[in-house]
PDB file of C-alpha atoms in Angstrom:
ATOM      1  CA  UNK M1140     121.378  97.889  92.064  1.00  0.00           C
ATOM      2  CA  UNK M1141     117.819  99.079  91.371  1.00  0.00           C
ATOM      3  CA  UNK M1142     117.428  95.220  89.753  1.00  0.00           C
ATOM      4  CA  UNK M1143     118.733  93.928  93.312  1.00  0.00           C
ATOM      5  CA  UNK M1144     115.919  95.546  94.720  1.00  0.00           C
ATOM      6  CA  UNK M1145     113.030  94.955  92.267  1.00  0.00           C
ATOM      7  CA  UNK M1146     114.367  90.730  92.925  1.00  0.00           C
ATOM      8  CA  UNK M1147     113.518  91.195  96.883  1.00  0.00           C
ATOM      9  CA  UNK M1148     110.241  92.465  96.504  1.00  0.00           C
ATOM     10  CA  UNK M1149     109.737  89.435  93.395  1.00  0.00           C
ATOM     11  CA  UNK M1150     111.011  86.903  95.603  1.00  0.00           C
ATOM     12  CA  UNK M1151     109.304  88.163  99.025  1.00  0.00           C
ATOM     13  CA  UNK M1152     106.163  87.983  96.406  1.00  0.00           C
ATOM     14  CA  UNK M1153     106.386  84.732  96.053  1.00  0.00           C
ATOM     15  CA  UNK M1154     107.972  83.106  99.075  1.00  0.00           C
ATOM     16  CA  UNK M1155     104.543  84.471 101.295  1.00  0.00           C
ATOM     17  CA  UNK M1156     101.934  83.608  98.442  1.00  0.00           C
ATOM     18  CA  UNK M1157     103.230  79.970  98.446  1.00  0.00           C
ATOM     19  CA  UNK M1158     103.363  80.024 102.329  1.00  0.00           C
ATOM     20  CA  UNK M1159      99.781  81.335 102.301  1.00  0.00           C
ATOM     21  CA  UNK M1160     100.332  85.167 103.697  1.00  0.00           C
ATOM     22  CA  UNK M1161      98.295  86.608 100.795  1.00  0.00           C
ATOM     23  CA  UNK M1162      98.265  87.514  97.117  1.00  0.00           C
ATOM     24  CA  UNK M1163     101.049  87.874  95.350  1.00  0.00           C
ATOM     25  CA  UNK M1164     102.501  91.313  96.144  1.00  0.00           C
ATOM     26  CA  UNK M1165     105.778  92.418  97.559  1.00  0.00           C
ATOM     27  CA  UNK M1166     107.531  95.425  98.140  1.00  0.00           C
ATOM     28  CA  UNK M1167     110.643  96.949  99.641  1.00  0.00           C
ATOM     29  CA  UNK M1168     111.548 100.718 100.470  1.00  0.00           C
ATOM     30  CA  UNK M1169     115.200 101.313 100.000  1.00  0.00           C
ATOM     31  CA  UNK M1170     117.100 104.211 101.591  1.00  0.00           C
ATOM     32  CA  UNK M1171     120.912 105.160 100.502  1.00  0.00           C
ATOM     33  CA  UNK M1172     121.027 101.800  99.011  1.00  0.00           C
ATOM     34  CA  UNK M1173     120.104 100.007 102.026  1.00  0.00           C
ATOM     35  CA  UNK M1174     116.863  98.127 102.241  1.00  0.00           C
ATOM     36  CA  UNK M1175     114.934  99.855 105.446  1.00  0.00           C
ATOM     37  CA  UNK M1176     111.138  98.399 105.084  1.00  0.00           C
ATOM     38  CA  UNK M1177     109.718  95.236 103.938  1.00  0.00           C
ATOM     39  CA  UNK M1178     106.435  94.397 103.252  1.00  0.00           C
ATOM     40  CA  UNK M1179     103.628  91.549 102.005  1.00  0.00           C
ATOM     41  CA  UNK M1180     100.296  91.069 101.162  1.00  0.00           C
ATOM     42  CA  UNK M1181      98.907  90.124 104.400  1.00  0.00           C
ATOM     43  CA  UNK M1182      95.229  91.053 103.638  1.00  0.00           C
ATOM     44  CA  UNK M1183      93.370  86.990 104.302  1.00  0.00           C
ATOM     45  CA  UNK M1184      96.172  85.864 106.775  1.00  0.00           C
ATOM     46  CA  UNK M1185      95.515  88.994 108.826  1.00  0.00           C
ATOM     47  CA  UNK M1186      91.527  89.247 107.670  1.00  0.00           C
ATOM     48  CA  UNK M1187      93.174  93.122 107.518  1.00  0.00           C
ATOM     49  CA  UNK M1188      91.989  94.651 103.979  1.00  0.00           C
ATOM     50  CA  UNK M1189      94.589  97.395 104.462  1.00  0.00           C
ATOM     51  CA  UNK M1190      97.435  94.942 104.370  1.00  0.00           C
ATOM     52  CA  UNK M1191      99.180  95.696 101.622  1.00  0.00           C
ATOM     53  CA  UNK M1192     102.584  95.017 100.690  1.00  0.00           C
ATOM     54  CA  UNK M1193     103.294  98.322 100.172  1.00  0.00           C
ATOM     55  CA  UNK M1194     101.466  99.940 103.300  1.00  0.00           C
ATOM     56  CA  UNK M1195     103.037  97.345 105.472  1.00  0.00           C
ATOM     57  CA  UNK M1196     106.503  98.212 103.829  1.00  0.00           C
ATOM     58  CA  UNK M1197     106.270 101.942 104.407  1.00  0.00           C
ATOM     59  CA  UNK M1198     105.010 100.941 107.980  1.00  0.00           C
ATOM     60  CA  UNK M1199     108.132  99.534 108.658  1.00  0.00           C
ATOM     61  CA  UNK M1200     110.223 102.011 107.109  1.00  0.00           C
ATOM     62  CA  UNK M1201     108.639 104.369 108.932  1.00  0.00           C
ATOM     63  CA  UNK M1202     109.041 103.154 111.778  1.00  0.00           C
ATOM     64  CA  UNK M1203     112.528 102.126 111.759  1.00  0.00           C
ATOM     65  CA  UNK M1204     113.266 105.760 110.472  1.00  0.00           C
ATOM     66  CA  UNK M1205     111.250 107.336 113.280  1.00  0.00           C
ATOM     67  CA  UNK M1206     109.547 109.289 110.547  1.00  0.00           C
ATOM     68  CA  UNK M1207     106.612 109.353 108.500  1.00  0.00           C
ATOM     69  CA  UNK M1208     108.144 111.208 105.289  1.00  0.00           C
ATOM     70  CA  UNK M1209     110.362 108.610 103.267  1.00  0.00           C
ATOM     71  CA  UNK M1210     111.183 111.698 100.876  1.00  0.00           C
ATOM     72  CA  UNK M1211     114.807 110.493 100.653  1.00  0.00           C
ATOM     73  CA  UNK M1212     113.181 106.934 100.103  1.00  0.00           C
ATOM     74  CA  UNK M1213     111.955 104.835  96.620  1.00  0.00           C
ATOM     75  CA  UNK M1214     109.675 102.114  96.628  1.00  0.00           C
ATOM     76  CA  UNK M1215     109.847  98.921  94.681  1.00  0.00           C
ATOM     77  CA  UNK M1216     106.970  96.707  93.994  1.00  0.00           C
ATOM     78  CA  UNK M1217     106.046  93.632  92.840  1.00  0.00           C
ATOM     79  CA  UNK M1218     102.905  95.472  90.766  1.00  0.00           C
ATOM     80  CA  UNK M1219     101.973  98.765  89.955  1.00  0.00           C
ATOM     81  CA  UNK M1220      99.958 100.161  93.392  1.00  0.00           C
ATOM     82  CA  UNK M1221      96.598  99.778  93.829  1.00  0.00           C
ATOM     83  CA  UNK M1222      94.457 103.459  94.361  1.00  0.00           C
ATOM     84  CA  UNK M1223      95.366 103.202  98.081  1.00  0.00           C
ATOM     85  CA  UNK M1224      98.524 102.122  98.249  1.00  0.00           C
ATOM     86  CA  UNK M1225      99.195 104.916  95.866  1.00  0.00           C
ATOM     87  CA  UNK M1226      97.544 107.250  98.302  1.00  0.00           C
ATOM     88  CA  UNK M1227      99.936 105.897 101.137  1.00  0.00           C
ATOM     89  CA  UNK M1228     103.275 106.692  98.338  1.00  0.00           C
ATOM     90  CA  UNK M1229     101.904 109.954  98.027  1.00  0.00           C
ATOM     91  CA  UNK M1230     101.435 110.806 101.958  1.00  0.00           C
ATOM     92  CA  UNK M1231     104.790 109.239 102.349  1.00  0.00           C
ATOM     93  CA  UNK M1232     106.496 111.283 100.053  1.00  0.00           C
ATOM     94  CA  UNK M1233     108.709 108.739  98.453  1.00  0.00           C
ATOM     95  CA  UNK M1234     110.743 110.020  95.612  1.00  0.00           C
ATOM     96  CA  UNK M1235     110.065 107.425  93.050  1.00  0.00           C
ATOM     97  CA  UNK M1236     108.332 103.852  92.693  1.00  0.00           C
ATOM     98  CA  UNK M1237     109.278 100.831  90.948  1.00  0.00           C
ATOM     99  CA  UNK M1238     107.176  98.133  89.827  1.00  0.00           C
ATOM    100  CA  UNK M1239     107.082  94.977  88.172  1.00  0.00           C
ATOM    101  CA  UNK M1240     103.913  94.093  86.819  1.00  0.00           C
ATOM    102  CA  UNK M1241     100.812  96.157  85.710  1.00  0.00           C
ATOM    103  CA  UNK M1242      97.206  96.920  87.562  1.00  0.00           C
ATOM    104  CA  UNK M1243      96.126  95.250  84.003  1.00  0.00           C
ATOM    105  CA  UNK M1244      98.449  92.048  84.724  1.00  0.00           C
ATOM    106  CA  UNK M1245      96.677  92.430  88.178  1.00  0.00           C
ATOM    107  CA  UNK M1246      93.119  92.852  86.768  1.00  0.00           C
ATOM    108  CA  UNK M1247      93.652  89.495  84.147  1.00  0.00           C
ATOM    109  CA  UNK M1248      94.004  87.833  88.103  1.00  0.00           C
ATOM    110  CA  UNK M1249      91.218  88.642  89.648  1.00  0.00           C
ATOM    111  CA  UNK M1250      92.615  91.727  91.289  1.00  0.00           C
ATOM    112  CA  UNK M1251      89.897  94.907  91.092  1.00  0.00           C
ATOM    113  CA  UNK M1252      92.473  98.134  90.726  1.00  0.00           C
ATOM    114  CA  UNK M1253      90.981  99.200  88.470  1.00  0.00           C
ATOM    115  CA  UNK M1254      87.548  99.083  89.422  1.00  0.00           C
ATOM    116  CA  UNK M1255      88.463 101.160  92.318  1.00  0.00           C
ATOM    117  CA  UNK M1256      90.589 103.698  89.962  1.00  0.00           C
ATOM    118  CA  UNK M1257      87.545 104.067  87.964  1.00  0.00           C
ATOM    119  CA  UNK M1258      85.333 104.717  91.593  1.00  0.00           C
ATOM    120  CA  UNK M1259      88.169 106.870  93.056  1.00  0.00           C
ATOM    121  CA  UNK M1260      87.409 109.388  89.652  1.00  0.00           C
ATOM    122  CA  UNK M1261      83.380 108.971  90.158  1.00  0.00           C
ATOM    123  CA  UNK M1262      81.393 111.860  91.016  1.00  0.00           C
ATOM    124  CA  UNK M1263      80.375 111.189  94.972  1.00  0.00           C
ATOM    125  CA  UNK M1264      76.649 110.265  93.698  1.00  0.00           C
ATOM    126  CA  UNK M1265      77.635 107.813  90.918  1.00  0.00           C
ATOM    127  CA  UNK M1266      80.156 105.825  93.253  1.00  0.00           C
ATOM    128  CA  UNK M1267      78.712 101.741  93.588  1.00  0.00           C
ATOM    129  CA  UNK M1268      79.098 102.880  97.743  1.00  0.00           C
ATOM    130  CA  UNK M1269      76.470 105.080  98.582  1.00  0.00           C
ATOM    131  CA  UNK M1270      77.884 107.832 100.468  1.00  0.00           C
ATOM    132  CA  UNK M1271      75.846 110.586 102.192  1.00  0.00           C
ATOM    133  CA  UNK M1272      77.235 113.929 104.012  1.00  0.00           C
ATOM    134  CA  UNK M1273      76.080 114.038 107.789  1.00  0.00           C
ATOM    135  CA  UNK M1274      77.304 116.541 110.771  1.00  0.00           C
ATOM    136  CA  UNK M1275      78.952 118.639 108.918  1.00  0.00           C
ATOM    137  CA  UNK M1276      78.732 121.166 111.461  1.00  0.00           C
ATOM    138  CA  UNK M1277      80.161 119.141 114.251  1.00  0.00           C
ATOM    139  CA  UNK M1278      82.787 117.667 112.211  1.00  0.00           C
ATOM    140  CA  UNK M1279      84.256 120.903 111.114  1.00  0.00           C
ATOM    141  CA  UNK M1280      84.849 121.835 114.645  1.00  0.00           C
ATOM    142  CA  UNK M1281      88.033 119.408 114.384  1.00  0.00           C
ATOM    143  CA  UNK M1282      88.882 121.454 111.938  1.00  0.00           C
ATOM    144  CA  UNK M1283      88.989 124.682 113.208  1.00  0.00           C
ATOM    145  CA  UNK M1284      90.578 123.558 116.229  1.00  0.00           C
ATOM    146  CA  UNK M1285      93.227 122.093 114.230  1.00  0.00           C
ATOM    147  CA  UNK M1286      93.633 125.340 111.828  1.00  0.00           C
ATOM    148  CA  UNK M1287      94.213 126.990 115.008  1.00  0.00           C
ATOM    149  CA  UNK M1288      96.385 124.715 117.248  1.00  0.00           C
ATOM    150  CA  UNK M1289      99.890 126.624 117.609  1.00  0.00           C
ATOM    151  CA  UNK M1290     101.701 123.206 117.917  1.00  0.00           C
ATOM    152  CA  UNK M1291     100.512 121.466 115.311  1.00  0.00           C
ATOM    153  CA  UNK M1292     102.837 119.324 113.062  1.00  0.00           C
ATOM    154  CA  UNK M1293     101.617 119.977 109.539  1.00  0.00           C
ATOM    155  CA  UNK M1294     102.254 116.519 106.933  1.00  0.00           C
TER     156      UNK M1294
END
């Protein structure tokens, strides 16, 4: 079965790289056996960097299942995730990933993982992005406010 799936998101791979959608990345998240998301790298036909195959498959997952924890849920992927949609696994809470090939498979391609894995470790002053702290004060008011909100739906 877990083959069946790990096909889908090879074939979906390949079907919208050759009809120009993006790069060649697909991914499925399967629930009870049941395929429930699908998703694409959409990133230059949607000019959307974010568009992921795997984002966009937990996006739809998600929103079939009227959720946005897919901890009953695994992901399989055409290639290991990148650094964010690793992030999105983790704030989805899926239970496991496959993948097919390798951020090193991706990196022989022209495909920067792990450039970005190597930034995401960086101390905030050695990152190739300069990135400087500002309002501090004003921002943290979100903050309390939310720390204090009684109806707040913690995730």
């Amino acid at each position: 079965m877990k083959a069946e799936f790990m096909r889908e998101a090879i074939r979906i791979s390949l079907e919208k790289m050759r009809n120009n959608h993006g790069g060649p990345f697909g991914a499925v998240v399967v629930r009870r056996g049941k395929i429930v998301g699908r998703g694409w790298n959409r990133v230059t036909s949607t000019n959307d960097p974010t568009a992921h195959a795997e984002v966009i498959a937990i996006r739809e997952a998600c929103r079939r299942l009227k959720t946005f924890q897919l901890d009953d849920c695994e992901l399989y992927t055409s290639c290991e995730p990148c650094p964010m949609c690793l992030s999105a696994i983790y704030w989805a809470r899926l239970k496991r990933v496959y993948y097919g090939n390798t951020r090193r498979d991706a990196a022989k391609i022209q495909f920067a993982d792990d450039f970005i894995y190597r930034e995401v470790a960086a101390p905030i002053s050695k990152r190739a992005i300069p990135m400087k702290r500002l309002l501090h004060q004003e921002a943290f008011k979100a903050f309390a406010e939310w720390q204090a909100k009684p109806d707040k739906i913690l995730y």
